[in-house]
Amino acid sequence: MAPMAVFQTSFLLALLPLSAHQSEVSSEPLSLNVSISSAQQRLHLKWSVHNLTHPELKMAFQIEISRINKSNVIWVENYSTTVQQNQTLHWTWESELPLECATHFVRIWGKEDDAWAPHQRVWSSWSSWVKVDAQSLLGQGPPLVFPIDKLVEEGSNVTVCYVSRHSQSNVSCLLHGQRIPREQLDTHVSVFTLTNVSFISTWGSNFYCENDPDIIAGAEPGTVLFVSKVLEEPKGFSCETRDFRTLNCTWDPRSDTDLPKYRSQRYALFESFSGKTKSCEQKNWCTWQVAQDSQMYNFTLIAENYFRKRSVNLLFNLAHRVHPMTPFNVLFESVSTANATMTWKVHSLGNFSTFLCQVELHGEGRAIQHNASSQVDGQYFFSGLAPATEYAARVRCAAKHFWKWSEWAGQNFSTLQAAPSKAPDVWRSVRSTLGSCNVTLFWKPLSKSQAHGEVLFYNVATEFLGRPSSSKLFSIPAPATGTELSLDGCSHKIRVTASNSAGTSPASVMAIRDPGNQTAEVKEERIQGTEDGVSMSWKPPPGDVIGYVVDWCDGPQESSCDLQWENLGPNATSTIISSDAFRPGVRYNFRIYGISPESTAYLLERKTGYSQELAPANNPRVNISNLTQHSFTLSWEDYATDSQPGFIQGYRIYLRSKAEQCPPEFTKADLPDNSEGCKHDIDNPEQKTFVVENLQPESFYEFLVTPRTRAGEGPAHPFGKVTTREQHAHALIRTILPMVFLLLLLTVLCYVKSQWMKETCYPDIPDPYKSSVLSLLKPKENAHLTIMSAHDCIPDKLEVVNKPEGIKAQFPGARKSLAETDRTKHDYIYLLPTEKSSVGPGPGICFENLTYNQAAPDAGFCGPVPAPHTAPPGMGGLLTAPGNLLRSLEPSYMNSSGETPAGETTLNYVSQVASPTSGHKDSPPTNSLELAPRSEYRMQMAIPPGLASPSPNENSSLSSMSFLGPGEHRG
């Protein structure tokens, strides 16, 4: 709320009590005065009656209250009282609508109401209307909400009004964030009715308004409703005394109606016999001082707050409300092995000195209660107690007229020790070897009720039956539960006793005989466990027995297990062995012995079983054998069944394949991994092989062998894998083996005849380095290369390549470029006489041996060979004799490392096995010369001597020269 609104509200609250409106008209029989209590929203009326006919007169009054205008009467009250001379009467009216929300008018009239004056029963005239206008005090400040911080009771209805300075119609108000319906009282006042308001918080609930143009931003007008819980009637009101001097009264106040800002809940005790009232400081208890001569009390507990008053009554006799104090000085006297005396004291209550006491004894796992009547000093005698036992005793008392027990008071005590009352429960295990007898003795510790104290040691006495006078005594300190004895022979009697500080227990006696092969002769029988234990039965022996002993062990070796046993009477033929030590999935071996009158034990039956069977923990390791096209054999001989967590009842074989077809012995089933497949059950647990037949050749199969017990199957993994053999494998073997043998034989023959085959199929290539043609040329870089001599070559055709002038010759060892090769024009020169011969400078002729081209990748270059500018007529000197041609080429080649000047014709022969960069050692140094157009020799063949003699025609050109074979001629 804005500070201005708070200030104005405070100012208003200060002015309202001062606004008293009074109408005192001397001519009116009644004078009325009205004042306002804004905090409580009440009108306080005061009036006096003029000219009473009697000093004291009973009168009736009627009061009318109007709102907004005088004609709108909203309340009529009839009020009767006795009026005295010059007395001022009072009456208060509480308005549901806050008084600041509207103008109120009040008037009153009266009449005499005495029975002896009926003629005076006429109403006087009305007093003048008294106007109560709280709005006139508000001024022209900001809008306000009334009532201001009102305290209301939970579940009540509250009317809230919003007063604005201007006419408005859009204001809306909210409580707990929920919009409240609005009723327009006039142009300036809006009324909101809150029904059944609920308690939300001790700090109140906010009610605020918005959407009024007169509201300043951030200063929404509102109020806080403080909702108090409804005051309830106290429950459990009770009073009692513990010392006959003070009464302690208690009750349950139930709901707390106080709020941090409004604390009005209070309690008081009113006692009707004495007429006294006491205000209680606490909300749930109060004390009252007892009067010595008062035995009866009638209390009224009064609870009240701002809104309500509640009360409850209690009438009682003090003697019947006595709650004795706790007994004290509890002691134990004359404690022995079986008896004890307990004493105690009770606080005195004056004349009420007789008490009913209750004694409770706790020991040996039980509690016993005894009642005893006592005075201030009390005692109780306990008998039949167990020796060496700790007990807890306690006592509580009540008054003669029982109201409540006092609190418990107690102490602990222990009885004295006594000698053990029972012989130890003893059993043995006998092993005879080479005339000696090894006996392992076992005994169970005596219970607390049997030992009668702490057992200090066990006495073991052995006596040889052949010599009764010979005996030995052994003392085994506690808490041992067994010992081993090595006896000379198995005919002995053994006695075992237990001793404590008070004495020795009775002896447990047994006779030892040589067991021989008794264990092997008794057949073992399987038994099944149940929820109650392992049940077994046996046939009684033909002789007399004084009892039976059933022992068991969790393994085949007694030395490696915890041997347990149970003694049974002579009439027992069955039993259920139950033990907390039994573990699920563990096989136990049971033996049933009969005890003869001579205390000798002999084996009757052997049994084996489980307290609870489990599914196998592992699957057997399966081997595959005899794999064929249509079958294979599974075997698992190394799978041990005795160590499994249950009796193996058989095996189950799962099989699956892509074909999803089951062999005849299998049936379709869901496999453990939720896939579909086949299964086959083996009911004989001793069968550990199985042949899977009628399978498809070259097919992939997965299998699983798992054992079965009563509890289920073994693990669902892993599956083994196998693929059947191919259908034509043997035929392929019969075909492949001869072929392999024949291939080996051919390889051997080929190796033996390798020279013959080499000469026949691929003879040796002639070595170009051994050619006489190359003897004149010696390479510079590789000295081992030999240049073929031209005298040894007889060409039959020359390929002439014409090249344009101006092209530089490459250096020896360089290759021709691709472009240069493409531009090369090839002409063939036939070295036979023709009709015409060309005269003039001849083109360069280059010989390239295409046969021996393996070692000369760069042999495309031909060195320049000098040639005459004018050829002999018909070139007879060159063509008629190949030797002359070769002789003319020989000196030309010597200059092959240089360059031929432009326009010069050369004739070269270069072997492809010689390096172009190499020359003869006697060759002159090469010069860089430009090459004239030349021809390259592309093919070289041997020419028979008879074809080289014809004379050439003078008109023949070199480009048309050719060699003719025998019988050929040119036309």
CSV table of C-alpha atoms in Angstrom, one decimal, residues 830 832-835 960-962 964 968-971:
chain,number,residue,atom,x,y,z
A,830,TYR,CA,66.3,-50.6,-103.9
A,832,LEU,CA,69.5,-53.1,-107.8
A,833,PRO,CA,70.3,-51.5,-111.1
A,834,THR,CA,67.5,-49.4,-112.7
A,835,GLU,CA,67.0,-47.8,-116.0
A,960,SER,CA,63.6,-45.9,-106.6
A,961,MET,CA,66.5,-48.4,-106.3
A,962,SER,CA,65.6,-51.8,-105.2
A,964,LEU,CA,65.2,-58.0,-107.0
A,968,GLU,CA,62.4,-60.8,-111.1
A,969,HIS,CA,62.9,-58.0,-113.5
A,970,ARG,CA,61.7,-54.4,-113.8
A,971,GLY,CA,59.6,-53.3,-116.5
